[in-house]
Each structure stands twice: as C-alpha cells, then as structure tokens.
PDB file of C-alpha atoms and ligand atoms in Angstrom:
ATOM      1  CA  UNK A   1     -18.606 -12.085  -4.472  1.00 93.00           C
ATOM      2  CA  UNK A   2     -16.517  -8.626  -5.285  1.00 97.00           C
ATOM      3  CA  UNK A   3     -12.715  -9.008  -4.558  1.00 98.00           C
ATOM      4  CA  UNK A   4     -10.211  -6.020  -4.884  1.00 98.00           C
ATOM      5  CA  UNK A   5      -6.595  -5.929  -4.779  1.00 98.00           C
ATOM      6  CA  UNK A   6      -4.694  -3.092  -2.993  1.00 98.00           C
ATOM      7  CA  UNK A   7      -1.087  -3.376  -4.543  1.00 98.00           C
ATOM      8  CA  UNK A   8       1.897  -1.317  -3.391  1.00 97.00           C
ATOM      9  CA  UNK A   9       5.462  -1.428  -1.658  1.00 98.00           C
ATOM     10  CA  UNK A  10       4.218  -0.802   1.595  1.00 98.00           C
ATOM     11  CA  UNK A  11       7.741  -0.119   2.956  1.00 98.00           C
ATOM     12  CA  UNK A  12       6.378   0.028   5.788  1.00 98.00           C
ATOM     13  CA  UNK A  13       2.589  -0.027   5.907  1.00 98.00           C
ATOM     14  CA  UNK A  14       1.579   3.367   7.201  1.00 98.00           C
ATOM     15  CA  UNK A  15      -1.670   4.870   8.609  1.00 98.00           C
ATOM     16  CA  UNK A  16      -2.300   6.237   5.308  1.00 98.00           C
ATOM     17  CA  UNK A  17      -2.410   2.687   3.831  1.00 98.00           C
ATOM     18  CA  UNK A  18      -4.550   1.419   6.574  1.00 98.00           C
ATOM     19  CA  UNK A  19      -7.180   4.130   5.852  1.00 98.00           C
ATOM     20  CA  UNK A  20      -7.259   3.292   2.323  1.00 98.00           C
ATOM     21  CA  UNK A  21      -7.549  -0.494   3.355  1.00 98.00           C
ATOM     22  CA  UNK A  22     -10.122  -0.012   5.781  1.00 98.00           C
ATOM     23  CA  UNK A  23     -12.260   2.116   3.367  1.00 98.00           C
ATOM     24  CA  UNK A  24     -11.740  -0.354   0.446  1.00 98.00           C
ATOM     25  CA  UNK A  25     -12.762  -3.208   3.049  1.00 98.00           C
ATOM     26  CA  UNK A  26     -16.206  -1.477   3.385  1.00 98.00           C
ATOM     27  CA  UNK A  27     -16.752  -1.408  -0.480  1.00 98.00           C
ATOM     28  CA  UNK A  28     -15.841  -4.890  -1.332  1.00 98.00           C
ATOM     29  CA  UNK A  29     -16.337  -8.485   0.136  1.00 98.00           C
ATOM     30  CA  UNK A  30     -12.839  -9.126   0.038  1.00 98.00           C
ATOM     31  CA  UNK A  31      -9.687  -6.955  -0.111  1.00 98.00           C
ATOM     32  CA  UNK A  32      -6.151  -8.677  -0.906  1.00 98.00           C
ATOM     33  CA  UNK A  33      -3.321  -6.296  -0.250  1.00 98.00           C
ATOM     34  CA  UNK A  34      -0.664  -7.348  -2.599  1.00 98.00           C
ATOM     35  CA  UNK A  35       2.807  -6.460  -1.401  1.00 98.00           C
ATOM     36  CA  UNK A  36       5.134  -6.268  -4.503  1.00 98.00           C
ATOM     37  CA  UNK A  37       8.550  -7.963  -3.875  1.00 97.00           C
ATOM     38  CA  UNK A  38      10.841  -5.836  -5.882  1.00 93.00           C
ATOM     39  CA  UNK A  39       9.722  -2.253  -6.174  1.00 92.00           C
ATOM     40  CA  UNK A  40      12.191   0.227  -7.885  1.00 92.00           C
ATOM     41  CA  UNK A  41      12.911   1.968  -4.459  1.00 90.00           C
ATOM     42  CA  UNK A  42      15.460   1.828  -1.755  1.00 90.00           C
ATOM     43  CA  UNK A  43      13.677  -0.398   0.817  1.00 96.00           C
ATOM     44  CA  UNK A  44      14.089  -0.420   4.677  1.00 96.00           C
ATOM     45  CA  UNK A  45      12.194  -3.647   5.045  1.00 97.00           C
ATOM     46  CA  UNK A  46      12.604  -6.982   3.188  1.00 97.00           C
ATOM     47  CA  UNK A  47       9.416  -8.782   1.703  1.00 98.00           C
ATOM     48  CA  UNK A  48       8.945 -10.852   4.895  1.00 98.00           C
ATOM     49  CA  UNK A  49       9.036  -7.998   6.994  1.00 98.00           C
ATOM     50  CA  UNK A  50       6.535  -5.878   4.789  1.00 98.00           C
ATOM     51  CA  UNK A  51       4.156  -8.624   4.672  1.00 98.00           C
ATOM     52  CA  UNK A  52       4.555  -9.454   8.474  1.00 98.00           C
ATOM     53  CA  UNK A  53       3.906  -5.840   9.425  1.00 98.00           C
ATOM     54  CA  UNK A  54       0.944  -5.258   7.140  1.00 98.00           C
ATOM     55  CA  UNK A  55      -0.647  -8.508   8.551  1.00 98.00           C
ATOM     56  CA  UNK A  56      -0.412  -7.001  12.123  1.00 96.00           C
ATOM     57  CA  UNK A  57      -1.903  -3.910  10.832  1.00 97.00           C
ATOM     58  CA  UNK A  58      -5.043  -5.302   9.317  1.00 98.00           C
ATOM     59  CA  UNK A  59      -5.505  -8.102  11.731  1.00 97.00           C
ATOM     60  CA  UNK A  60      -8.680  -6.600  13.003  1.00 96.00           C
ATOM     61  CA  UNK A  61     -10.261  -6.312   9.326  1.00 98.00           C
ATOM     62  CA  UNK A  62     -11.777  -9.774   8.763  1.00 97.00           C
ATOM     63  CA  UNK A  63     -12.346  -9.448   4.901  1.00 98.00           C
ATOM     64  CA  UNK A  64      -8.624  -8.370   4.273  1.00 98.00           C
ATOM     65  CA  UNK A  65      -5.752 -10.606   3.472  1.00 98.00           C
ATOM     66  CA  UNK A  66      -2.128 -10.019   2.805  1.00 98.00           C
ATOM     67  CA  UNK A  67      -0.078 -11.672  -0.232  1.00 98.00           C
ATOM     68  CA  UNK A  68       3.262 -11.002  -1.470  1.00 98.00           C
ATOM     69  CA  UNK A  69       3.782 -10.964  -5.285  1.00 98.00           C
ATOM     70  CA  UNK A  70       6.652 -10.820  -7.835  1.00 97.00           C
ATOM     71  CA  UNK A  71       5.072 -10.345 -11.270  1.00 95.00           C
ATOM     72  CA  UNK A  72       2.446  -7.900 -12.879  1.00 97.00           C
ATOM     73  CA  UNK A  73      -0.013  -6.584 -10.522  1.00 97.00           C
ATOM     74  CA  UNK A  74      -2.950  -7.711 -13.246  1.00 97.00           C
ATOM     75  CA  UNK A  75      -1.517 -11.306 -12.848  1.00 97.00           C
ATOM     76  CA  UNK A  76      -2.105 -11.232  -9.199  1.00 98.00           C
ATOM     77  CA  UNK A  77      -5.434  -9.777  -9.584  1.00 98.00           C
ATOM     78  CA  UNK A  78      -6.197 -12.666 -11.939  1.00 98.00           C
ATOM     79  CA  UNK A  79      -5.002 -15.148  -9.416  1.00 98.00           C
ATOM     80  CA  UNK A  80      -7.089 -13.991  -6.596  1.00 98.00           C
ATOM     81  CA  UNK A  81     -10.124 -13.456  -8.943  1.00 98.00           C
ATOM     82  CA  UNK A  82     -10.198  -9.486  -8.278  1.00 98.00           C
ATOM     83  CA  UNK A  83     -12.499  -7.395 -10.657  1.00 98.00           C
ATOM     84  CA  UNK A  84     -10.926  -3.965  -9.099  1.00 98.00           C
ATOM     85  CA  UNK A  85      -7.418  -2.763  -8.213  1.00 98.00           C
ATOM     86  CA  UNK A  86      -7.468  -0.089  -5.581  1.00 98.00           C
ATOM     87  CA  UNK A  87      -4.997   2.736  -5.135  1.00 97.00           C
ATOM     88  CA  UNK A  88      -4.756   5.837  -2.816  1.00 96.00           C
ATOM     89  CA  UNK A  89      -4.593   9.494  -4.214  1.00 96.00           C
ATOM     90  CA  UNK A  90      -2.728  12.129  -2.493  1.00 93.00           C
ATOM     91  CA  UNK A  91      -3.797  15.310  -4.037  1.00 83.00           C
ATOM     92  CA  UNK A  92       0.045  16.754  -4.533  1.00 76.00           C
ATOM     93  CA  UNK A  93       1.813  13.763  -5.132  1.00 75.00           C
ATOM     94  CA  UNK A  94       0.131  10.845  -6.998  1.00 87.00           C
ATOM     95  CA  UNK A  95      -2.251  11.799  -9.863  1.00 91.00           C
ATOM     96  CA  UNK A  96      -0.105  11.684 -12.844  1.00 92.00           C
ATOM     97  CA  UNK A  97       1.598   8.335 -11.850  1.00 92.00           C
ATOM     98  CA  UNK A  98      -1.790   6.604 -10.795  1.00 94.00           C
ATOM     99  CA  UNK A  99      -3.378   7.806 -14.155  1.00 94.00           C
ATOM    100  CA  UNK A 100      -0.314   6.293 -16.189  1.00 94.00           C
ATOM    101  CA  UNK A 101      -0.721   3.162 -14.177  1.00 94.00           C
ATOM    102  CA  UNK A 102      -4.686   3.033 -14.741  1.00 95.00           C
ATOM    103  CA  UNK A 103      -3.996   3.423 -18.574  1.00 96.00           C
ATOM    104  CA  UNK A 104      -1.217   0.610 -18.592  1.00 97.00           C
ATOM    105  CA  UNK A 105      -3.539  -1.428 -16.407  1.00 96.00           C
ATOM    106  CA  UNK A 106      -6.264  -1.011 -18.634  1.00 96.00           C
ATOM    107  CA  UNK A 107      -4.196  -1.982 -21.665  1.00 97.00           C
ATOM    108  CA  UNK A 108      -3.021  -5.365 -19.982  1.00 97.00           C
ATOM    109  CA  UNK A 109      -6.305  -6.325 -18.551  1.00 97.00           C
ATOM    110  CA  UNK A 110      -9.199  -4.290 -19.979  1.00 97.00           C
ATOM    111  CA  UNK A 111     -11.783  -5.927 -17.352  1.00 96.00           C
ATOM    112  CA  UNK A 112      -9.734  -5.002 -14.357  1.00 97.00           C
ATOM    113  CA  UNK A 113     -11.191  -1.628 -12.926  1.00 97.00           C
ATOM    114  CA  UNK A 114      -8.859   0.836 -11.310  1.00 96.00           C
ATOM    115  CA  UNK A 115     -10.448   2.595  -8.392  1.00 97.00           C
ATOM    116  CA  UNK A 116      -8.621   5.494  -6.659  1.00 96.00           C
ATOM    117  CA  UNK A 117      -9.542   6.432  -3.163  1.00 97.00           C
ATOM    118  CA  UNK A 118      -8.852   9.998  -2.214  1.00 96.00           C
ATOM    119  CA  UNK A 119      -6.439  10.247   0.814  1.00 96.00           C
ATOM    120  CA  UNK A 120      -8.120  11.515   3.618  1.00 97.00           C
ATOM    121  CA  UNK A 121      -6.963  14.907   4.691  1.00 95.00           C
ATOM    122  CA  UNK A 122      -5.021  13.822   7.742  1.00 95.00           C
ATOM    123  CA  UNK A 123      -2.747  11.424   5.730  1.00 95.00           C
ATOM    124  CA  UNK A 124      -2.471  13.966   2.569  1.00 94.00           C
ATOM    125  CA  UNK A 125       1.238  14.573   3.507  1.00 92.00           C
ATOM    126  CA  UNK A 126       2.018  11.140   4.471  1.00 95.00           C
ATOM    127  CA  UNK A 127       4.304   9.001   2.620  1.00 94.00           C
ATOM    128  CA  UNK A 128       6.341   5.964   3.591  1.00 96.00           C
ATOM    129  CA  UNK A 129       9.570   7.424   2.104  1.00 94.00           C
ATOM    130  CA  UNK A 130       9.105  10.776   4.215  1.00 94.00           C
ATOM    131  CA  UNK A 131       8.580   8.590   7.142  1.00 95.00           C
ATOM    132  CA  UNK A 132      11.608   6.729   6.792  1.00 95.00           C
ATOM    133  CA  UNK A 133      13.721   9.593   6.265  1.00 95.00           C
ATOM    134  CA  UNK A 134      12.241  11.384   9.551  1.00 96.00           C
ATOM    135  CA  UNK A 135      12.793   8.176  11.483  1.00 96.00           C
ATOM    136  CA  UNK A 136      16.474   7.696   9.927  1.00 94.00           C
ATOM    137  CA  UNK A 137      17.068  11.374  11.332  1.00 95.00           C
ATOM    138  CA  UNK A 138      15.819  10.773  14.894  1.00 94.00           C
ATOM    139  CA  UNK A 139      12.307  12.191  14.629  1.00 95.00           C
ATOM    140  CA  UNK A 140       9.110  10.330  16.086  1.00 94.00           C
ATOM    141  CA  UNK A 141       6.927   8.492  13.646  1.00 95.00           C
ATOM    142  CA  UNK A 142       4.597   7.055  16.151  1.00 95.00           C
ATOM    143  CA  UNK A 143       1.564   9.062  14.817  1.00 94.00           C
ATOM    144  CA  UNK A 144       1.970   8.056  11.301  1.00 96.00           C
ATOM    145  CA  UNK A 145       2.110   4.147  11.425  1.00 97.00           C
ATOM    146  CA  UNK A 146       0.330   1.351  13.433  1.00 95.00           C
ATOM    147  CA  UNK A 147       2.156   0.594  16.744  1.00 88.00           C
ATOM    148  CA  UNK A 148       3.615  -2.456  15.514  1.00 91.00           C
ATOM    149  CA  UNK A 149       5.255  -0.886  12.583  1.00 96.00           C
ATOM    150  CA  UNK A 150       6.448   2.078  14.747  1.00 94.00           C
ATOM    151  CA  UNK A 151       8.458  -0.550  16.843  1.00 93.00           C
ATOM    152  CA  UNK A 152      10.002  -2.146  13.802  1.00 96.00           C
ATOM    153  CA  UNK A 153      10.959   1.244  12.360  1.00 96.00           C
ATOM    154  CA  UNK A 154      12.663   2.186  15.604  1.00 94.00           C
ATOM    155  CA  UNK A 155      14.463  -1.093  15.658  1.00 94.00           C
ATOM    156  CA  UNK A 156      15.709  -0.685  11.986  1.00 93.00           C
ATOM    157  CA  UNK A 157      16.863   2.854  12.527  1.00 93.00           C
ATOM    158  CA  UNK A 158      18.765   1.874  15.677  1.00 89.00           C
ATOM    159  CA  UNK A 159      20.517  -0.988  14.106  1.00 81.00           C
ATOM    160  CA  UNK A 160      21.792   0.802  11.048  1.00 72.00           C
TER     161      UNK A 160
HETATM  162  P1  LIG B 201       3.920   2.030  -4.739  1.00 60.69           P
HETATM  163  O1  LIG B 201       5.357   1.782  -4.534  1.00 60.69           O
HETATM  164  O2  LIG B 201       3.226   1.223  -5.480  1.00 60.69           O
HETATM  165  O3  LIG B 201       3.424   3.480  -4.863  1.00 60.69           O
HETATM  166  P2  LIG B 201       3.166   2.659  -1.792  1.00 60.69           P
HETATM  167  O4  LIG B 201       3.401   1.571  -0.823  1.00 60.69           O
HETATM  168  O5  LIG B 201       4.028   3.878  -1.968  1.00 60.69           O
HETATM  169  O6  LIG B 201       3.377   1.693  -3.256  1.00 60.69           O
HETATM  170  O7  LIG B 201       1.541   3.090  -1.778  1.00 60.69           O
HETATM  171  C1  LIG B 201       0.644   2.008  -2.216  1.00 60.69           C
HETATM  172  C2  LIG B 201      -0.587   2.883  -2.477  1.00 60.69           C
HETATM  173  O8  LIG B 201      -1.000   3.558  -1.423  1.00 60.69           O
HETATM  174  C3  LIG B 201      -0.322   3.961  -3.720  1.00 60.69           C
HETATM  175  O9  LIG B 201      -1.621   4.171  -4.428  1.00 60.69           O
HETATM  176  C4  LIG B 201      -0.271   5.433  -2.831  1.00 60.69           C
HETATM  177  O10 LIG B 201      -0.578   6.301  -3.583  1.00 60.69           O
HETATM  178  C5  LIG B 201      -1.046   4.889  -1.754  1.00 60.69           C
HETATM  179  N1  LIG B 201      -0.764   5.723  -0.505  1.00 60.69           N
HETATM  180  C6  LIG B 201       0.348   5.818  -0.011  1.00 60.69           C
HETATM  181  N2  LIG B 201       0.469   6.819   0.978  1.00 60.69           N
HETATM  182  C7  LIG B 201      -0.817   7.086   1.110  1.00 60.69           C
HETATM  183  C8  LIG B 201      -1.522   7.914   2.004  1.00 60.69           C
HETATM  184  N3  LIG B 201      -1.021   8.621   3.160  1.00 60.69           N
HETATM  185  N4  LIG B 201      -2.895   8.060   1.885  1.00 60.69           N
HETATM  186  C9  LIG B 201      -3.556   7.535   1.082  1.00 60.69           C
HETATM  187  N5  LIG B 201      -2.950   6.707   0.081  1.00 60.69           N
HETATM  188  C10 LIG B 201      -1.720   6.555  -0.004  1.00 60.69           C
END
C-alpha cells in the first residue's frame, strides 16, 4: 500500500490545495493531509478550524484523511507510514522554497521521496495569503475556496 503525506499550513484550504489533493489521491492508495500547527505565518484560522475546513473540503475523497501535527513533517510521514511527501508548485512563487525543502527532507529522511505536482493553470495565481488579503479588503473569494471555507472566511472577516 502506498501512502503519501501532503503537508502545509492550509490557512485556509483553497481550491488550489484541493486540486493537488485530488490529483495526489489518484496516484496513491492513501493520502494524509498534514496540517502544521505552528507555521511562521500570520494565521487567520486556528489549528482546529484549519483541520475542520480541510476535512469538509476533502469529504468526498475516500482515500484522503486529515491530521494535524506539531513536529517535523518527516516524523509525521514516519508515523503514518508514508513513502512520499507531496507538495504543490506554482510557477512563479514556489520553486526555490520547495527545492530547499526537498534537500532538507532528503537529509532528514533519505527514504522519503518528495513529489511536486505542478499547480493547474487556473490555480497558478492562487495563494491562501492573497485570498485572505482580498477577503479582508471586502473582495469576493467564493471562486477560490470550497463553499464551506468561503462561509468561514466571510465570518472571520466580519468579526474582526
Ligand atoms: P506552506 O505554509 O507549507 O507553504 P501552504 O498551505 O501555503 O503551506 O501550501 C501547502 C502546499 O500547497 C505547498 O506545497 C504549496 O506550494 C501548495 N499550494 C499552495 N497553493 C497552491 C495552488 N494554488 N496550487 C497548487 N499548489 C498550491
């Protein structure tokens, strides 16, 4: 059985993340989305909220599960028995960071292979941070996130 882990902040889970998860779920028997508890980022959603939103977004994908984690991603991979770590790659934004991450991951866990899926053309420009900024400024983000997430973003923005 092949297991892959797809780690990230997922603050919140976007249609770009969902696209990568769907495609990875076709490649592996089991995909574990790992939601990192304490990313070095200004968060809109706490850990439980990020997990809940991701769970709703992937509810129709039977071989996908969602877990939170605190430590190293390689430890999460070890815990869930993953052979592969999946990441998404947008052409303009991600290469250098993901390349460094792949090198570090290889150093920490030589048997864990990192696989980057190219972002689909319609999601190349989409980042969770950009959509949070648009939402805070009153823009509509419905086309960029699963419907449950859109509701949650609206509530957050209204309550600030
Ligand atoms: P991190 O803080 O670890 O970068 P993110 O939640 O921002 O976590 O992203 C998780 C992964 O999903 C990263 O590999 C990122 O490059 C990828 N990703 C983010 N947005 C998109 C998108 N629109 N299309 C494809 N992959 C994406």
